[in-house]
mmCIF file of C-alpha atoms in Angstrom:
data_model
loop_
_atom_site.group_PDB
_atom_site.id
_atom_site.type_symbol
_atom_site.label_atom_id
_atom_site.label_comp_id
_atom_site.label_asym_id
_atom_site.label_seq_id
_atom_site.Cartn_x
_atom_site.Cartn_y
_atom_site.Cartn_z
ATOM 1 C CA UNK A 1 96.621 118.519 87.991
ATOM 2 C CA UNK A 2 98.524 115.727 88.901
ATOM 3 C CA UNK A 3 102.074 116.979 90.886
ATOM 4 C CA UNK A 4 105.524 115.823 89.492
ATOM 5 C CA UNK A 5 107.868 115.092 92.433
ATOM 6 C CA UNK A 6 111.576 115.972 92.413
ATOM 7 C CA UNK A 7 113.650 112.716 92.007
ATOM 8 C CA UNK A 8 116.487 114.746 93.925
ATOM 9 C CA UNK A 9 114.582 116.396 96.683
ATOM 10 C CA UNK A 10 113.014 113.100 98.835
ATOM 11 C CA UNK A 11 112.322 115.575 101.412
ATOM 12 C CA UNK A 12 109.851 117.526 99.300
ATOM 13 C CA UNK A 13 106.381 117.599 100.963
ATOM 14 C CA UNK A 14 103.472 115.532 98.833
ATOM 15 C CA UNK A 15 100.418 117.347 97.688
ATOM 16 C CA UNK A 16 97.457 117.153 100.019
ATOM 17 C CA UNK A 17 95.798 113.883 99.689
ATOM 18 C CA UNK A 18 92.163 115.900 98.921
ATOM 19 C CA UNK A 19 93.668 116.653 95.311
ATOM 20 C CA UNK A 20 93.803 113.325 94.247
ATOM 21 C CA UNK A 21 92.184 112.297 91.195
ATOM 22 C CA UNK A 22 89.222 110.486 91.146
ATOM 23 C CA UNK A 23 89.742 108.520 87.840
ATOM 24 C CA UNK A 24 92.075 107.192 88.233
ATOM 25 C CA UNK A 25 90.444 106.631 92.248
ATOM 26 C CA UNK A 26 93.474 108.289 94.442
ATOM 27 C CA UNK A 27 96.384 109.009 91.811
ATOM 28 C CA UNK A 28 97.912 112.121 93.515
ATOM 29 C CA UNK A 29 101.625 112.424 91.996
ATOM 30 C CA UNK A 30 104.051 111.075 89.411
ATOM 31 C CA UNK A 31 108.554 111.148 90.011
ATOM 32 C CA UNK A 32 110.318 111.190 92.742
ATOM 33 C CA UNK A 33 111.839 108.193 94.257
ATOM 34 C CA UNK A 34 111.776 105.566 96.827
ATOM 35 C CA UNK A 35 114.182 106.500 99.427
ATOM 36 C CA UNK A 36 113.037 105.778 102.840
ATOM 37 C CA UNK A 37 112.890 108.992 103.499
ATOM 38 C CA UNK A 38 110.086 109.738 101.029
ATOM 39 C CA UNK A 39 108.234 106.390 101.794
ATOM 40 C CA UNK A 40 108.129 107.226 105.537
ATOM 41 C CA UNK A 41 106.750 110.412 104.793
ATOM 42 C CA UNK A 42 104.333 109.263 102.157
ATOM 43 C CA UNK A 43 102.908 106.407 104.470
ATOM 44 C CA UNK A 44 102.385 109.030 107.434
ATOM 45 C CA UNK A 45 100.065 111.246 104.888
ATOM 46 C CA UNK A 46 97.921 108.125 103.388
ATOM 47 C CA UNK A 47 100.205 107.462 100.030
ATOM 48 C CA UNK A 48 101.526 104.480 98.736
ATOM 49 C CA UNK A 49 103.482 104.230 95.887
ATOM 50 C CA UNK A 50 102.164 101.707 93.047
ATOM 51 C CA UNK A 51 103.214 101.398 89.358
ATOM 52 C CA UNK A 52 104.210 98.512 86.913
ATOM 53 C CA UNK A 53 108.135 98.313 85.406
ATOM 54 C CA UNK A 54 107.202 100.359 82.000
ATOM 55 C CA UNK A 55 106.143 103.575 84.434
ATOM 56 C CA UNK A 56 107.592 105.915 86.334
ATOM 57 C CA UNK A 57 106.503 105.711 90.154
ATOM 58 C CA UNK A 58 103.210 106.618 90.768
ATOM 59 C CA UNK A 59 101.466 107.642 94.161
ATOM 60 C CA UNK A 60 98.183 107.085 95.066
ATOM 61 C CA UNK A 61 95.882 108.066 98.200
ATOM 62 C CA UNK A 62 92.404 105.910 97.219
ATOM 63 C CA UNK A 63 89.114 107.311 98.424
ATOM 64 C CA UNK A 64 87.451 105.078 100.317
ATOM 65 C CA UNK A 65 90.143 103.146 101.642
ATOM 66 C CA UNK A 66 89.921 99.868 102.930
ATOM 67 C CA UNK A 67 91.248 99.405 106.633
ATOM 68 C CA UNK A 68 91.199 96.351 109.306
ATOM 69 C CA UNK A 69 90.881 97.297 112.786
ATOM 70 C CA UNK A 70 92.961 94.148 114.007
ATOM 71 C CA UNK A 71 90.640 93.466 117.168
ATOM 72 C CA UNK A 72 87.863 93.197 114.029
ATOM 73 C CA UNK A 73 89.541 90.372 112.351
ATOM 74 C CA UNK A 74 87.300 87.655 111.288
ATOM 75 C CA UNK A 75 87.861 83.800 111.123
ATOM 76 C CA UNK A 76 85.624 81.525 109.023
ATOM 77 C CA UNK A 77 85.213 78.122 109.887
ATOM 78 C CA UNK A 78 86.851 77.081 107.219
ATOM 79 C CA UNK A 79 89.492 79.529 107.253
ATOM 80 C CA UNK A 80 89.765 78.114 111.338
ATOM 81 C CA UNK A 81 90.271 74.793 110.265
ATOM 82 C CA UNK A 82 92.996 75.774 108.229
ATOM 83 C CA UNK A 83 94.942 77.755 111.486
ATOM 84 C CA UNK A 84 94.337 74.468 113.234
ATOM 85 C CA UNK A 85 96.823 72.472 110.690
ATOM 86 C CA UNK A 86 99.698 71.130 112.291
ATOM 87 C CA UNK A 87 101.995 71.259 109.675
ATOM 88 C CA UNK A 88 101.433 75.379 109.326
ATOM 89 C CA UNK A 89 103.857 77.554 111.714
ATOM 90 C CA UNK A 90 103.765 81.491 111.957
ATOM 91 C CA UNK A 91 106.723 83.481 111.886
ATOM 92 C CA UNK A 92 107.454 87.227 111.887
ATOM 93 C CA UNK A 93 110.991 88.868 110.168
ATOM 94 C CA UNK A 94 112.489 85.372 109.540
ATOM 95 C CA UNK A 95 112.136 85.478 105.490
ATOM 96 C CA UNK A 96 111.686 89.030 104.795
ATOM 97 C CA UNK A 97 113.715 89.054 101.812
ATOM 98 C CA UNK A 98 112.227 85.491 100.616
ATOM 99 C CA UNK A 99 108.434 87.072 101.101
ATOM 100 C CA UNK A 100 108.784 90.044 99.389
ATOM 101 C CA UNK A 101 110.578 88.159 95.953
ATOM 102 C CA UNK A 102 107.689 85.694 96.576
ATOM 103 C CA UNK A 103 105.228 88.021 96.531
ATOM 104 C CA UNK A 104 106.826 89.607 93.258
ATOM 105 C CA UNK A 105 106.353 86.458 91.062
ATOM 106 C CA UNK A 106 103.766 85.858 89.021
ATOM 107 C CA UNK A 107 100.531 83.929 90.331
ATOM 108 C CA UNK A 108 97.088 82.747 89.363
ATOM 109 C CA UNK A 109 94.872 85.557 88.263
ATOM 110 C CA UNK A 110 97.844 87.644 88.365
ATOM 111 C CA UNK A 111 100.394 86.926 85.807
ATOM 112 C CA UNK A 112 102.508 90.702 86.067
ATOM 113 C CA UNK A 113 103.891 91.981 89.293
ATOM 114 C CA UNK A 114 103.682 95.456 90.281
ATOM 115 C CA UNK A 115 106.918 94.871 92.711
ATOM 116 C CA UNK A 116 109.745 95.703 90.522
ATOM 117 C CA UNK A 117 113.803 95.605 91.566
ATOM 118 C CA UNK A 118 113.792 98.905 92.538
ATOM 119 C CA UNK A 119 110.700 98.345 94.525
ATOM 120 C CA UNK A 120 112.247 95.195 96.490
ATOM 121 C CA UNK A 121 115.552 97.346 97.364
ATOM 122 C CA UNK A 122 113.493 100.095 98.505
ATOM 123 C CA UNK A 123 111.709 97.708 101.326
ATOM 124 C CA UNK A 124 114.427 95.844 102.170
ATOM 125 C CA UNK A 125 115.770 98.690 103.195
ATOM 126 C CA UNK A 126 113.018 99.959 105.200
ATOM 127 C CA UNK A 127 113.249 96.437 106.956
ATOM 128 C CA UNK A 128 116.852 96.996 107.777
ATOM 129 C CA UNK A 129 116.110 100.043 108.827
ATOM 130 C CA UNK A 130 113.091 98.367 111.159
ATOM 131 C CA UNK A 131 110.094 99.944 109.652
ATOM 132 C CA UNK A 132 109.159 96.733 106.885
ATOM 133 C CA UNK A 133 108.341 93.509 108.792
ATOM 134 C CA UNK A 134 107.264 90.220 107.393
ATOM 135 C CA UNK A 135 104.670 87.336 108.625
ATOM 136 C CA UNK A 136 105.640 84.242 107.362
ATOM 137 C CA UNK A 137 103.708 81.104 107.031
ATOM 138 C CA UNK A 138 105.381 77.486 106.892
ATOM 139 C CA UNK A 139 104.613 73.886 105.846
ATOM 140 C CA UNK A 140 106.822 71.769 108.031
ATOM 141 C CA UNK A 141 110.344 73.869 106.634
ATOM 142 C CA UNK A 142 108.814 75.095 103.218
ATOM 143 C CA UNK A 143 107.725 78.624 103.269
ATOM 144 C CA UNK A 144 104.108 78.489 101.898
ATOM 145 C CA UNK A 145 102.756 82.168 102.395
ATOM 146 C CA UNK A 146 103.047 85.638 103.930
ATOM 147 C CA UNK A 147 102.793 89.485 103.365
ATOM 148 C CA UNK A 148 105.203 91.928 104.026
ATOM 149 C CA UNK A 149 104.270 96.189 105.266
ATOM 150 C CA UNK A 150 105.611 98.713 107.255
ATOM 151 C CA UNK A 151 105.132 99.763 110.457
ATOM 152 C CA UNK A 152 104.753 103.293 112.115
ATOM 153 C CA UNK A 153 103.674 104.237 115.282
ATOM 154 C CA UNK A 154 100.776 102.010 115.955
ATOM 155 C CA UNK A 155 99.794 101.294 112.207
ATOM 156 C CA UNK A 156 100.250 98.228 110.019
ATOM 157 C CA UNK A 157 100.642 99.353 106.232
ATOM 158 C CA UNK A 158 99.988 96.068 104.416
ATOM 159 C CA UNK A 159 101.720 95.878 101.425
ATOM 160 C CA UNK A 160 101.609 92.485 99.212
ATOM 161 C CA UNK A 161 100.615 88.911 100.540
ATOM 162 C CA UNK A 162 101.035 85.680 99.078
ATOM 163 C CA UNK A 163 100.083 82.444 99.087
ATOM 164 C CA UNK A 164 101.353 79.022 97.497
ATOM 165 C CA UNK A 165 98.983 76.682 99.543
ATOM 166 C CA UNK A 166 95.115 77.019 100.849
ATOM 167 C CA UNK A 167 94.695 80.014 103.085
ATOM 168 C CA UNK A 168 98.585 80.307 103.655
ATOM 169 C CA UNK A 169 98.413 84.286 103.376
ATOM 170 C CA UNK A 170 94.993 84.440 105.292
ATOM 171 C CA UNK A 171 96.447 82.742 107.937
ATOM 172 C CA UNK A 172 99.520 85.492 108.079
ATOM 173 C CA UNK A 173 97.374 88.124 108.517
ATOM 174 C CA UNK A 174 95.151 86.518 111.245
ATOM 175 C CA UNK A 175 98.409 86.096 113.092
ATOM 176 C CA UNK A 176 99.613 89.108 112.489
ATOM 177 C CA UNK A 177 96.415 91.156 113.326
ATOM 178 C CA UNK A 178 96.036 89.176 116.486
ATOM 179 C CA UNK A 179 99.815 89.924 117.659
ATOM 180 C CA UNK A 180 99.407 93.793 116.424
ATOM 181 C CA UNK A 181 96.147 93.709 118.744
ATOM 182 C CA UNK A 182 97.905 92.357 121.621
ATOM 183 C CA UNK A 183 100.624 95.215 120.975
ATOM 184 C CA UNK A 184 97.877 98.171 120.941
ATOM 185 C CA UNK A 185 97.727 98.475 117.460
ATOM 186 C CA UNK A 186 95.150 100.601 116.319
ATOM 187 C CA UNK A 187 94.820 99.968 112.774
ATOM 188 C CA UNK A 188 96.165 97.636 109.404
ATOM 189 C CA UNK A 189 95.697 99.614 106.067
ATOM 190 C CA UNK A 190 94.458 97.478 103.135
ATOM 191 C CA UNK A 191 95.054 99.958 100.465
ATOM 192 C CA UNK A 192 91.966 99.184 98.354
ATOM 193 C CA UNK A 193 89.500 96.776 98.259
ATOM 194 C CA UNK A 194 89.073 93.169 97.408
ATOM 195 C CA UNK A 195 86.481 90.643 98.239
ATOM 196 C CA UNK A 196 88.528 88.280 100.750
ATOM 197 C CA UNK A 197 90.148 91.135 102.824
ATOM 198 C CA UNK A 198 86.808 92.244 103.180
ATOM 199 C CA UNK A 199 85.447 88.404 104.543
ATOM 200 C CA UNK A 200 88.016 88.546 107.141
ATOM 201 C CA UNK A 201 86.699 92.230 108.545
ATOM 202 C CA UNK A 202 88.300 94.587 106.694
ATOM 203 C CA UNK A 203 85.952 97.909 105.997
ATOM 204 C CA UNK A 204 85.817 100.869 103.503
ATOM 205 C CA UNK A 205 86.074 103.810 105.258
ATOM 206 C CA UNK A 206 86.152 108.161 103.937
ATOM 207 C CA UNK A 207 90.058 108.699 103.461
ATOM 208 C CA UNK A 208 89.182 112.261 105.411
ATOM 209 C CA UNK A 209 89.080 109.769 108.466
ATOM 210 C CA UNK A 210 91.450 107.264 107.716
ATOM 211 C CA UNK A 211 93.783 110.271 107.703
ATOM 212 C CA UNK A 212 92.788 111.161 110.716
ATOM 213 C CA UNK A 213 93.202 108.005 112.095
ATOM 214 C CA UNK A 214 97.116 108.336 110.812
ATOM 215 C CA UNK A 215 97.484 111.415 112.483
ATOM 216 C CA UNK A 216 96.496 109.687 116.030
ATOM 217 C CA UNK A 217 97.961 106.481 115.256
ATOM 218 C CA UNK A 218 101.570 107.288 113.776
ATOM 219 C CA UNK A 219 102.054 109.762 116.481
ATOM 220 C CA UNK A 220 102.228 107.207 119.060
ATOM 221 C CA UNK A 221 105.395 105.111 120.400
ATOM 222 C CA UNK A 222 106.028 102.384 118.002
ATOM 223 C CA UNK A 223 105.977 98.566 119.261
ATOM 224 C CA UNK A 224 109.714 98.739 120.676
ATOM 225 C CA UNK A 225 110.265 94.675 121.124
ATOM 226 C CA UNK A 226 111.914 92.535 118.720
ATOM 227 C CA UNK A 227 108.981 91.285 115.697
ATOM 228 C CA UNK A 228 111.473 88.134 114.989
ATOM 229 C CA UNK A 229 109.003 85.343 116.878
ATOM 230 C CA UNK A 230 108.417 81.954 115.983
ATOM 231 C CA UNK A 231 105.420 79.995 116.750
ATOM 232 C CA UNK A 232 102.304 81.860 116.895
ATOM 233 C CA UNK A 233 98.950 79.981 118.500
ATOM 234 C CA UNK A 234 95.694 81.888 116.676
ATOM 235 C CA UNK A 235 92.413 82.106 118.955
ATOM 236 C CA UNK A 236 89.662 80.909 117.427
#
């Protein structure tokens, strides 16, 4: 049985992640809200919330799940030539408020966003609070593509990308996995699967171990510098 969540208790513990359903794959509870309190603590145990403007918030834990171990990521060649672009520049917590509305609107093969109002103020939050971070990618001054997550610990919880020109959002997440490996990050979540997270090295793995990978990851001292940057060089 799927578990209702008190909209007036954020502190209220989530069910275990093993009582999930499996269809739909990983829907564990229904209610509740999205303070940072309960999104912190949902993130730590593998649960993400995810639900369209006509439902009330639902909270999934998938099984597999797909994960990037950021010293895994993979570059094409064409996706290289693409990095190599002059007019492209990387930038982390510069636009966070721009990415996540971009990443809200409607795009090819995807004409209805997921990322309601209340969903935006709930992560802008978290990014004042400096959990949500966002990798930006721009054309000369125009800002072209991104993604937005939140960080614990050592772990990356990617949340939306987008992209308004070829590759823009791949290349945010090649320069952010190659910064988060240089800061001893030990792992990005992907949520669930899809064909061109899993070309750049992202992997399906039992949610029994990606939880255990949470447990060993979140525990761990946080990156404590500033993520506002500006120009990022990729290696190839």
């Amino acid at each position: 049985m799927i578990s209702l969540l008190d909209p007036d208790n954020p502190e209220q513990p989530f069910p275990a992640v093993e009582k999930a359903e499996q269809e739909p794959d990983g829907l564990l509870a229904v209610g509740g809200d999205l303070s940072s309190t309960r999104l912190l603590n949902a993130y730590r145990h593998g649960i993400f919330p995810w639900y369209s403007s006509e439902q009330p918030i639902l909270w999934w834990s998938p099984n597999p799940r797909t994960v990037l171990f950021p010293q895994r990521i993979k570059i094409s060649r064409s996706l290289g030539k693409s990095l190599r672009n002059r007019d492209y520049h990387f930038s982390l917590d510069n636009a966070f408020a721009e990415v996540i509305h971009a990443c809200a609107m409607p795009q090819p093969g995807r004409e209805e966003t997921w990322i309601t109002d209340e969903m935006k103020q709930a992560y802008i939050q978290l990014h004042r609070l400096g959990y949500a971070h966002s990798a930006e990618v721009w054309e000369n001054s125009r800002l072209v593509g991104g993604l937005y997550g939140v960080a614990i610990g050592r772990v990356f919880f990617g949340e939306s990308m987008f992209s308004l020109t070829r590759d823009a959002s791949k290349i945010a997440l090649v320069h952010l996995a190659q910064i988060l490996a240089d800061k001893g990050f030990g792992l990005i979540d992907c949520q669930v699967y899809t064909s061109h997270l899993i070309s750049m090295g992202a992997e399906e793995i039992e949610r029994s171990y990606f939880c255990d990978l949470l447990q060993r990851f979140c525990s761990q001292s946080g990156y404590q510098g500033s993520w506002t940057g500006g120009i990022h060089a990729p290696r190839d």
